[in-house]
């Protein structure tokens, strides 16, 4: 059997295979009638991946408070209306997933990259208050290029955000999510505190590497303390800032090792997003090497993501020990049944939904 279709257990969560859905923001909540509430778009978007054979789906970033949304159209998990809407989607995924699909939520706070226009708005930069925006916060007052400057967070605000992550995690458990991922990548709040290119603080939440990692680990501790011991906890990180003086692979290995000691079960390895002047070098599977290094040197399970488009690429990443799972993103948008096709291409029988059985490709005719 192809390694991609080997089962994997994370704590008590049994995944039928190692092909998963990466978090992908949809910017599709109604900011006026139902801010932060997932709707029919999210049901169809995520439900299609369940029908298409994904073993695990991670939702788009769900903000832990209103100010943590990337845009006014982003999802949240900071009130009961949002939790109820997520529960509807969870129920559909559990009932219709052809690979026993499990679903997790990505908990996030955008920090200085919050209150921005969504990509298809026709506008760029920060959303002003007159257009539904809000003031942003970060570790320091430095802004992301083209965005409004944030306010430097007080210690009380930092402690409040930690509590917000924990409260969102409780809502996630109550709604029925099978797992959850803390978003510590792509230049959002936790990554902002981690990166020396952004964090200019001289208190216990900045300074040396331990100080800059403090918020990430404090959030891990807070979330781990309120979710069942049987539930796995994932952490997404940016393995490198792709900029001189920023986070690099060595720093990410050390963070991953600490995160595992604090109760993280799998590190979802991405990269970049901290600063606008990053010198990123994209290419097919360009982040798998970071995943392999963290897996080997930190001794923690990893998932890889980033321009993995074919079944052969995904199988290679698993077979060569570069990752324990493969997160599919843009390729899944092009083909929501990516996993059913990958199984056929790799010679594995993955169940199809009975409504679609007439379309199952045959190896003999």
mmCIF file of C-alpha atoms in Angstrom:
data_model
loop_
_atom_site.group_PDB
_atom_site.id
_atom_site.type_symbol
_atom_site.label_atom_id
_atom_site.label_comp_id
_atom_site.label_asym_id
_atom_site.label_seq_id
_atom_site.Cartn_x
_atom_site.Cartn_y
_atom_site.Cartn_z
ATOM 1 C CA UNK A 1 0.000 0.000 0.000
ATOM 2 C CA UNK A 2 1.309 3.495 -0.769
ATOM 3 C CA UNK A 3 2.688 5.245 2.298
ATOM 4 C CA UNK A 4 0.372 8.175 1.649
ATOM 5 C CA UNK A 5 -2.539 5.879 2.424
ATOM 6 C CA UNK A 6 -1.100 4.370 5.590
ATOM 7 C CA UNK A 7 -3.201 5.164 8.674
ATOM 8 C CA UNK A 8 -1.847 7.472 11.352
ATOM 9 C CA UNK A 9 -2.775 7.846 15.007
ATOM 10 C CA UNK A 10 -2.293 11.130 16.865
ATOM 11 C CA UNK A 11 -3.179 10.452 20.484
ATOM 12 C CA UNK A 12 -6.646 8.890 20.199
ATOM 13 C CA UNK A 13 -7.389 10.401 16.788
ATOM 14 C CA UNK A 14 -7.259 7.712 14.106
ATOM 15 C CA UNK A 15 -6.708 9.060 10.599
ATOM 16 C CA UNK A 16 -7.335 6.671 7.720
ATOM 17 C CA UNK A 17 -4.518 8.122 5.640
ATOM 18 C CA UNK A 18 -1.992 10.956 5.482
ATOM 19 C CA UNK A 19 -3.516 13.231 2.856
ATOM 20 C CA UNK A 20 -5.073 16.277 4.514
ATOM 21 C CA UNK A 21 -6.604 19.672 3.767
ATOM 22 C CA UNK A 22 -4.551 22.736 4.643
ATOM 23 C CA UNK A 23 -6.272 25.780 6.167
ATOM 24 C CA UNK A 24 -7.330 28.167 3.410
ATOM 25 C CA UNK A 25 -9.002 31.499 4.160
ATOM 26 C CA UNK A 26 -12.181 32.062 2.162
ATOM 27 C CA UNK A 27 -13.032 35.632 3.253
ATOM 28 C CA UNK A 28 -16.702 34.730 2.894
ATOM 29 C CA UNK A 29 -18.405 35.597 6.186
ATOM 30 C CA UNK A 30 -21.001 38.375 6.141
ATOM 31 C CA UNK A 31 -19.372 41.245 8.073
ATOM 32 C CA UNK A 32 -22.668 43.050 8.577
ATOM 33 C CA UNK A 33 -25.326 40.404 9.283
ATOM 34 C CA UNK A 34 -23.144 37.693 10.834
ATOM 35 C CA UNK A 35 -19.510 38.719 11.436
ATOM 36 C CA UNK A 36 -17.200 35.745 11.857
ATOM 37 C CA UNK A 37 -19.986 33.204 11.271
ATOM 38 C CA UNK A 38 -19.272 30.467 8.693
ATOM 39 C CA UNK A 39 -22.113 29.952 6.257
ATOM 40 C CA UNK A 40 -23.263 27.855 3.292
ATOM 41 C CA UNK A 41 -20.107 28.698 1.350
ATOM 42 C CA UNK A 42 -17.980 27.146 4.086
ATOM 43 C CA UNK A 43 -20.270 24.107 4.289
ATOM 44 C CA UNK A 44 -19.928 23.389 0.575
ATOM 45 C CA UNK A 45 -16.224 24.283 0.460
ATOM 46 C CA UNK A 46 -15.211 22.028 3.353
ATOM 47 C CA UNK A 47 -17.888 19.409 2.718
ATOM 48 C CA UNK A 48 -16.562 18.867 -0.785
ATOM 49 C CA UNK A 49 -13.178 17.836 0.581
ATOM 50 C CA UNK A 50 -14.834 15.318 2.915
ATOM 51 C CA UNK A 51 -16.749 13.803 0.007
ATOM 52 C CA UNK A 52 -13.509 13.886 -2.000
ATOM 53 C CA UNK A 53 -11.654 11.544 0.340
ATOM 54 C CA UNK A 54 -9.536 13.776 2.609
ATOM 55 C CA UNK A 55 -8.679 12.027 5.874
ATOM 56 C CA UNK A 56 -8.434 15.280 7.830
ATOM 57 C CA UNK A 57 -9.616 18.802 7.117
ATOM 58 C CA UNK A 58 -8.336 21.888 8.866
ATOM 59 C CA UNK A 59 -10.626 24.893 8.600
ATOM 60 C CA UNK A 60 -9.482 28.323 7.622
ATOM 61 C CA UNK A 61 -8.135 30.558 10.386
ATOM 62 C CA UNK A 62 -10.832 31.160 12.991
ATOM 63 C CA UNK A 63 -10.030 34.264 14.994
ATOM 64 C CA UNK A 64 -10.061 33.969 18.781
ATOM 65 C CA UNK A 65 -11.456 37.497 19.133
ATOM 66 C CA UNK A 66 -12.999 40.056 16.795
ATOM 67 C CA UNK A 67 -9.809 42.125 16.578
ATOM 68 C CA UNK A 68 -7.832 39.053 15.546
ATOM 69 C CA UNK A 69 -9.572 38.599 12.191
ATOM 70 C CA UNK A 70 -7.426 39.125 9.120
ATOM 71 C CA UNK A 71 -10.296 40.933 7.415
ATOM 72 C CA UNK A 72 -13.876 41.862 8.286
ATOM 73 C CA UNK A 73 -14.956 38.822 6.246
ATOM 74 C CA UNK A 74 -12.901 36.286 8.226
ATOM 75 C CA UNK A 75 -14.294 33.471 10.348
ATOM 76 C CA UNK A 76 -14.155 33.401 14.129
ATOM 77 C CA UNK A 77 -14.728 31.168 17.105
ATOM 78 C CA UNK A 78 -15.266 33.733 19.837
ATOM 79 C CA UNK A 79 -19.031 33.517 20.317
ATOM 80 C CA UNK A 80 -21.808 30.944 20.460
ATOM 81 C CA UNK A 81 -23.330 31.836 17.084
ATOM 82 C CA UNK A 82 -20.038 31.061 15.376
ATOM 83 C CA UNK A 83 -19.664 27.806 17.308
ATOM 84 C CA UNK A 84 -23.158 26.679 16.279
ATOM 85 C CA UNK A 85 -22.388 27.390 12.631
ATOM 86 C CA UNK A 86 -19.175 25.379 12.823
ATOM 87 C CA UNK A 87 -21.103 22.517 14.447
ATOM 88 C CA UNK A 88 -23.330 22.264 11.368
ATOM 89 C CA UNK A 89 -20.245 21.862 9.167
ATOM 90 C CA UNK A 90 -18.650 19.351 11.521
ATOM 91 C CA UNK A 91 -21.800 17.222 11.441
ATOM 92 C CA UNK A 92 -21.808 17.167 7.632
ATOM 93 C CA UNK A 93 -18.125 16.203 7.459
ATOM 94 C CA UNK A 94 -18.540 13.390 9.965
ATOM 95 C CA UNK A 95 -21.611 12.010 8.194
ATOM 96 C CA UNK A 96 -20.316 12.235 4.636
ATOM 97 C CA UNK A 97 -16.545 11.906 4.744
ATOM 98 C CA UNK A 98 -15.597 8.971 2.539
ATOM 99 C CA UNK A 99 -12.321 8.381 4.392
ATOM 100 C CA UNK A 100 -13.791 8.639 7.887
ATOM 101 C CA UNK A 101 -12.897 12.305 7.596
ATOM 102 C CA UNK A 102 -11.910 14.137 10.763
ATOM 103 C CA UNK A 103 -12.000 17.917 11.043
ATOM 104 C CA UNK A 104 -9.991 20.417 13.068
ATOM 105 C CA UNK A 105 -10.135 24.168 13.486
ATOM 106 C CA UNK A 106 -7.201 26.532 13.105
ATOM 107 C CA UNK A 107 -7.211 29.056 15.959
ATOM 108 C CA UNK A 108 -5.597 32.356 15.065
ATOM 109 C CA UNK A 109 -4.982 36.014 15.774
ATOM 110 C CA UNK A 110 -3.686 38.215 12.967
ATOM 111 C CA UNK A 111 -2.027 40.868 15.152
ATOM 112 C CA UNK A 112 -0.585 43.699 13.061
ATOM 113 C CA UNK A 113 -1.864 41.988 9.876
ATOM 114 C CA UNK A 114 -5.505 42.226 11.014
ATOM 115 C CA UNK A 115 -8.208 44.573 9.674
ATOM 116 C CA UNK A 116 -7.037 44.305 6.065
ATOM 117 C CA UNK A 117 -9.018 44.133 2.849
ATOM 118 C CA UNK A 118 -9.767 40.653 1.533
ATOM 119 C CA UNK A 119 -7.942 39.668 -1.682
ATOM 120 C CA UNK A 120 -10.899 39.998 -4.060
ATOM 121 C CA UNK A 121 -12.174 43.303 -2.637
ATOM 122 C CA UNK A 122 -10.405 45.372 -5.266
ATOM 123 C CA UNK A 123 -8.620 47.276 -2.494
ATOM 124 C CA UNK A 124 -5.387 46.811 -0.566
ATOM 125 C CA UNK A 125 -4.007 47.686 2.843
ATOM 126 C CA UNK A 126 -5.711 48.302 6.149
ATOM 127 C CA UNK A 127 -9.468 48.763 6.373
ATOM 128 C CA UNK A 128 -10.334 52.106 8.015
ATOM 129 C CA UNK A 129 -12.937 52.308 10.756
ATOM 130 C CA UNK A 130 -15.297 54.035 8.321
ATOM 131 C CA UNK A 131 -15.281 50.862 6.199
ATOM 132 C CA UNK A 132 -15.630 48.393 9.073
ATOM 133 C CA UNK A 133 -12.022 48.174 10.185
ATOM 134 C CA UNK A 134 -10.453 48.483 13.633
ATOM 135 C CA UNK A 135 -7.194 49.346 15.393
ATOM 136 C CA UNK A 136 -4.628 46.565 15.416
ATOM 137 C CA UNK A 137 -2.091 45.328 17.959
ATOM 138 C CA UNK A 138 1.279 43.634 17.835
ATOM 139 C CA UNK A 139 4.367 43.024 19.917
ATOM 140 C CA UNK A 140 5.751 46.427 18.886
ATOM 141 C CA UNK A 141 4.603 49.455 16.915
ATOM 142 C CA UNK A 142 6.330 48.508 13.656
ATOM 143 C CA UNK A 143 3.850 47.935 10.830
ATOM 144 C CA UNK A 144 3.757 45.457 7.991
ATOM 145 C CA UNK A 145 4.552 47.333 4.786
ATOM 146 C CA UNK A 146 1.453 49.057 3.471
ATOM 147 C CA UNK A 147 -0.594 48.448 6.628
ATOM 148 C CA UNK A 148 -1.479 50.751 9.516
ATOM 149 C CA UNK A 149 0.871 50.756 12.510
ATOM 150 C CA UNK A 150 -0.305 48.606 15.411
ATOM 151 C CA UNK A 151 -0.317 49.504 19.082
ATOM 152 C CA UNK A 152 2.252 47.654 21.173
ATOM 153 C CA UNK A 153 0.388 45.198 23.367
ATOM 154 C CA UNK A 154 0.364 45.661 27.114
ATOM 155 C CA UNK A 155 1.030 42.673 29.347
ATOM 156 C CA UNK A 156 -2.660 42.683 30.205
ATOM 157 C CA UNK A 157 -3.572 42.470 26.525
ATOM 158 C CA UNK A 158 -1.108 39.625 26.021
ATOM 159 C CA UNK A 159 -2.658 37.713 28.895
ATOM 160 C CA UNK A 160 -6.095 38.461 27.438
ATOM 161 C CA UNK A 161 -5.150 36.946 24.073
ATOM 162 C CA UNK A 162 -3.855 33.807 25.778
ATOM 163 C CA UNK A 163 -7.206 33.511 27.552
ATOM 164 C CA UNK A 164 -9.009 34.073 24.236
ATOM 165 C CA UNK A 165 -7.160 31.155 22.639
ATOM 166 C CA UNK A 166 -8.175 28.938 25.554
ATOM 167 C CA UNK A 167 -11.816 30.076 25.382
ATOM 168 C CA UNK A 168 -11.922 29.390 21.634
ATOM 169 C CA UNK A 169 -10.443 25.945 22.240
ATOM 170 C CA UNK A 170 -13.232 25.151 24.713
ATOM 171 C CA UNK A 171 -15.810 26.217 22.133
ATOM 172 C CA UNK A 172 -14.070 24.039 19.542
ATOM 173 C CA UNK A 173 -14.278 20.974 21.772
ATOM 174 C CA UNK A 174 -17.923 21.630 22.605
ATOM 175 C CA UNK A 175 -18.769 22.095 18.909
ATOM 176 C CA UNK A 176 -17.348 18.660 18.105
ATOM 177 C CA UNK A 177 -14.052 19.357 16.377
ATOM 178 C CA UNK A 178 -11.714 16.358 16.405
ATOM 179 C CA UNK A 179 -8.543 18.374 16.785
ATOM 180 C CA UNK A 180 -7.254 21.926 16.506
ATOM 181 C CA UNK A 181 -4.248 23.793 15.206
ATOM 182 C CA UNK A 182 -2.688 26.905 16.704
ATOM 183 C CA UNK A 183 -1.621 29.310 13.966
ATOM 184 C CA UNK A 184 1.914 30.410 14.735
ATOM 185 C CA UNK A 185 3.002 31.167 11.169
ATOM 186 C CA UNK A 186 2.703 33.560 8.215
ATOM 187 C CA UNK A 187 3.436 36.745 10.100
ATOM 188 C CA UNK A 188 0.374 36.623 12.323
ATOM 189 C CA UNK A 189 0.445 37.477 16.025
ATOM 190 C CA UNK A 190 2.300 34.500 17.512
ATOM 191 C CA UNK A 191 4.837 34.559 14.696
ATOM 192 C CA UNK A 192 5.178 38.340 15.142
ATOM 193 C CA UNK A 193 6.258 37.761 18.729
ATOM 194 C CA UNK A 194 8.639 34.995 17.635
ATOM 195 C CA UNK A 195 10.393 36.911 14.858
ATOM 196 C CA UNK A 196 13.302 39.198 15.798
ATOM 197 C CA UNK A 197 12.460 41.226 12.686
ATOM 198 C CA UNK A 198 9.207 42.342 14.336
ATOM 199 C CA UNK A 199 9.429 41.906 18.103
ATOM 200 C CA UNK A 200 11.334 44.855 19.552
ATOM 201 C CA UNK A 201 10.197 44.377 23.149
ATOM 202 C CA UNK A 202 12.618 44.459 26.073
ATOM 203 C CA UNK A 203 10.350 42.766 28.630
ATOM 204 C CA UNK A 204 9.783 39.054 29.262
ATOM 205 C CA UNK A 205 7.761 38.791 26.010
ATOM 206 C CA UNK A 206 10.692 39.818 23.825
ATOM 207 C CA UNK A 207 14.445 40.080 23.812
ATOM 208 C CA UNK A 208 16.154 36.735 23.409
ATOM 209 C CA UNK A 209 14.759 33.672 21.678
ATOM 210 C CA UNK A 210 13.171 32.339 24.854
ATOM 211 C CA UNK A 211 11.354 35.622 25.402
ATOM 212 C CA UNK A 212 10.186 35.799 21.801
ATOM 213 C CA UNK A 213 8.903 32.197 21.942
ATOM 214 C CA UNK A 214 7.139 32.797 25.253
ATOM 215 C CA UNK A 215 3.746 33.754 23.803
ATOM 216 C CA UNK A 216 3.657 30.824 21.373
ATOM 217 C CA UNK A 217 4.350 28.361 24.186
ATOM 218 C CA UNK A 218 2.008 30.102 26.613
ATOM 219 C CA UNK A 219 -0.816 29.708 24.097
ATOM 220 C CA UNK A 220 0.103 26.046 23.606
ATOM 221 C CA UNK A 221 -0.028 25.537 27.375
ATOM 222 C CA UNK A 222 -3.352 27.358 27.699
ATOM 223 C CA UNK A 223 -4.999 25.383 24.909
ATOM 224 C CA UNK A 224 -3.525 22.060 25.998
ATOM 225 C CA UNK A 225 -4.880 22.636 29.520
ATOM 226 C CA UNK A 226 -8.514 22.966 28.399
ATOM 227 C CA UNK A 227 -8.806 20.266 25.729
ATOM 228 C CA UNK A 228 -9.071 16.515 26.421
ATOM 229 C CA UNK A 229 -5.799 14.697 26.902
ATOM 230 C CA UNK A 230 -6.946 12.322 24.160
ATOM 231 C CA UNK A 231 -7.199 15.148 21.599
ATOM 232 C CA UNK A 232 -4.109 15.919 19.520
ATOM 233 C CA UNK A 233 -2.869 19.481 19.260
ATOM 234 C CA UNK A 234 -1.229 20.823 16.099
ATOM 235 C CA UNK A 235 0.941 23.904 15.670
ATOM 236 C CA UNK A 236 1.634 25.674 12.375
ATOM 237 C CA UNK A 237 4.946 27.504 12.191
ATOM 238 C CA UNK A 238 6.957 29.356 9.586
ATOM 239 C CA UNK A 239 10.247 27.492 9.416
ATOM 240 C CA UNK A 240 12.031 30.546 8.044
ATOM 241 C CA UNK A 241 11.289 34.231 7.548
ATOM 242 C CA UNK A 242 13.227 34.129 4.267
ATOM 243 C CA UNK A 243 14.972 37.310 5.418
ATOM 244 C CA UNK A 244 18.365 38.013 7.028
ATOM 245 C CA UNK A 245 18.172 38.242 10.809
ATOM 246 C CA UNK A 246 14.787 36.529 10.990
ATOM 247 C CA UNK A 247 13.582 33.128 12.094
ATOM 248 C CA UNK A 248 15.628 30.364 10.484
ATOM 249 C CA UNK A 249 15.556 26.584 10.380
ATOM 250 C CA UNK A 250 17.636 26.200 13.545
ATOM 251 C CA UNK A 251 15.309 28.446 15.539
ATOM 252 C CA UNK A 252 12.325 26.509 14.219
ATOM 253 C CA UNK A 253 13.808 23.179 15.239
ATOM 254 C CA UNK A 254 14.337 24.502 18.763
ATOM 255 C CA UNK A 255 10.796 25.893 18.921
ATOM 256 C CA UNK A 256 9.309 22.640 17.638
ATOM 257 C CA UNK A 257 11.250 20.644 20.214
ATOM 258 C CA UNK A 258 9.920 22.863 22.998
ATOM 259 C CA UNK A 259 6.396 22.825 21.602
ATOM 260 C CA UNK A 260 6.416 19.027 21.615
ATOM 261 C CA UNK A 261 7.501 19.051 25.255
ATOM 262 C CA UNK A 262 4.533 21.351 25.972
ATOM 263 C CA UNK A 263 2.040 18.947 24.383
ATOM 264 C CA UNK A 264 2.050 19.615 20.622
ATOM 265 C CA UNK A 265 1.602 16.376 18.692
ATOM 266 C CA UNK A 266 2.304 17.525 15.127
ATOM 267 C CA UNK A 267 4.014 20.584 13.684
ATOM 268 C CA UNK A 268 2.526 21.863 10.428
ATOM 269 C CA UNK A 269 5.587 23.283 8.684
ATOM 270 C CA UNK A 270 5.126 26.281 6.414
ATOM 271 C CA UNK A 271 7.321 29.360 5.938
ATOM 272 C CA UNK A 272 7.409 33.114 5.378
ATOM 273 C CA UNK A 273 4.893 35.882 5.882
ATOM 274 C CA UNK A 274 6.637 37.909 8.570
ATOM 275 C CA UNK A 275 7.936 40.765 6.426
ATOM 276 C CA UNK A 276 7.212 42.137 2.977
ATOM 277 C CA UNK A 277 10.859 42.053 1.861
ATOM 278 C CA UNK A 278 11.211 38.280 2.215
ATOM 279 C CA UNK A 279 13.342 36.574 -0.412
ATOM 280 C CA UNK A 280 11.236 33.453 -0.819
ATOM 281 C CA UNK A 281 12.275 30.728 -3.256
ATOM 282 C CA UNK A 282 9.135 28.815 -4.206
ATOM 283 C CA UNK A 283 9.093 25.626 -6.221
ATOM 284 C CA UNK A 284 7.414 22.255 -6.205
ATOM 285 C CA UNK A 285 7.540 20.873 -2.663
ATOM 286 C CA UNK A 286 9.870 23.690 -1.625
ATOM 287 C CA UNK A 287 9.055 23.372 2.092
ATOM 288 C CA UNK A 288 9.446 19.615 2.528
ATOM 289 C CA UNK A 289 13.093 20.003 3.521
ATOM 290 C CA UNK A 290 12.104 22.155 6.489
ATOM 291 C CA UNK A 291 9.574 19.530 7.530
ATOM 292 C CA UNK A 292 12.195 16.792 7.293
ATOM 293 C CA UNK A 293 14.702 18.733 9.411
ATOM 294 C CA UNK A 294 12.159 19.500 12.129
ATOM 295 C CA UNK A 295 10.897 15.903 12.137
ATOM 296 C CA UNK A 296 14.400 14.485 12.441
ATOM 297 C CA UNK A 297 16.038 17.032 14.741
ATOM 298 C CA UNK A 298 13.117 17.947 17.017
ATOM 299 C CA UNK A 299 11.709 14.420 17.218
ATOM 300 C CA UNK A 300 8.123 15.474 16.532
ATOM 301 C CA UNK A 301 5.632 14.436 13.858
ATOM 302 C CA UNK A 302 5.322 16.936 11.025
ATOM 303 C CA UNK A 303 3.043 17.822 8.155
ATOM 304 C CA UNK A 304 4.377 19.413 5.000
ATOM 305 C CA UNK A 305 2.603 21.934 2.788
ATOM 306 C CA UNK A 306 3.397 24.146 -0.158
ATOM 307 C CA UNK A 307 3.179 23.431 -3.897
ATOM 308 C CA UNK A 308 2.548 19.743 -3.404
ATOM 309 C CA UNK A 309 0.320 19.177 -6.405
ATOM 310 C CA UNK A 310 0.550 15.539 -7.487
ATOM 311 C CA UNK A 311 -0.001 12.176 -5.844
ATOM 312 C CA UNK A 312 3.594 11.241 -6.700
ATOM 313 C CA UNK A 313 4.977 14.252 -4.835
ATOM 314 C CA UNK A 314 2.851 13.510 -1.787
ATOM 315 C CA UNK A 315 3.820 9.843 -1.808
ATOM 316 C CA UNK A 316 7.511 10.754 -2.102
ATOM 317 C CA UNK A 317 7.322 13.070 0.930
ATOM 318 C CA UNK A 318 5.869 10.270 3.058
ATOM 319 C CA UNK A 319 7.968 7.416 1.657
ATOM 320 C CA UNK A 320 11.234 9.285 2.208
ATOM 321 C CA UNK A 321 10.362 10.306 5.787
ATOM 322 C CA UNK A 322 10.150 14.014 5.092
ATOM 323 C CA UNK A 323 6.765 14.272 6.787
ATOM 324 C CA UNK A 324 4.087 12.249 8.541
ATOM 325 C CA UNK A 325 1.296 13.891 6.559
ATOM 326 C CA UNK A 326 0.806 16.089 3.524
ATOM 327 C CA UNK A 327 -1.448 19.153 3.573
ATOM 328 C CA UNK A 328 -2.996 19.963 0.192
ATOM 329 C CA UNK A 329 -4.168 23.518 -0.529
ATOM 330 C CA UNK A 330 -4.383 25.060 -4.013
ATOM 331 C CA UNK A 331 -4.436 21.637 -5.675
ATOM 332 C CA UNK A 332 -7.532 20.856 -3.604
ATOM 333 C CA UNK A 333 -9.213 24.050 -4.792
ATOM 334 C CA UNK A 334 -8.625 22.909 -8.358
ATOM 335 C CA UNK A 335 -9.850 19.396 -7.572
ATOM 336 C CA UNK A 336 -11.875 18.906 -4.355
ATOM 337 C CA UNK A 337 -11.689 15.142 -4.997
ATOM 338 C CA UNK A 338 -7.873 15.170 -5.086
ATOM 339 C CA UNK A 339 -7.579 12.246 -2.641
ATOM 340 C CA UNK A 340 -9.879 9.938 -4.612
ATOM 341 C CA UNK A 341 -7.829 10.619 -7.731
ATOM 342 C CA UNK A 342 -4.541 10.193 -5.856
ATOM 343 C CA UNK A 343 -5.660 6.823 -4.524
ATOM 344 C CA UNK A 344 -6.500 5.629 -8.042
ATOM 345 C CA UNK A 345 -3.179 6.879 -9.408
ATOM 346 C CA UNK A 346 -1.238 5.122 -6.646
ATOM 347 C CA UNK A 347 -3.194 1.874 -6.922
ATOM 348 C CA UNK A 348 -5.096 2.187 -3.653
ATOM 349 C CA UNK A 349 -8.825 1.618 -3.187
ATOM 350 C CA UNK A 350 -10.387 4.526 -1.329
ATOM 351 C CA UNK A 351 -14.169 4.422 -0.831
ATOM 352 C CA UNK A 352 -16.260 6.691 -3.032
ATOM 353 C CA UNK A 353 -19.561 8.207 -1.939
ATOM 354 C CA UNK A 354 -22.355 5.897 -3.142
ATOM 355 C CA UNK A 355 -23.932 8.781 -5.050
ATOM 356 C CA UNK A 356 -20.780 8.957 -7.192
ATOM 357 C CA UNK A 357 -20.003 5.260 -7.631
ATOM 358 C CA UNK A 358 -21.016 5.273 -11.301
ATOM 359 C CA UNK A 359 -18.023 7.548 -11.900
ATOM 360 C CA UNK A 360 -15.393 5.383 -10.178
ATOM 361 C CA UNK A 361 -12.496 4.902 -12.622
ATOM 362 C CA UNK A 362 -11.705 1.259 -13.391
ATOM 363 C CA UNK A 363 -8.285 -0.239 -13.967
ATOM 364 C CA UNK A 364 -9.770 -2.875 -16.279
ATOM 365 C CA UNK A 365 -12.475 -2.310 -18.845
#
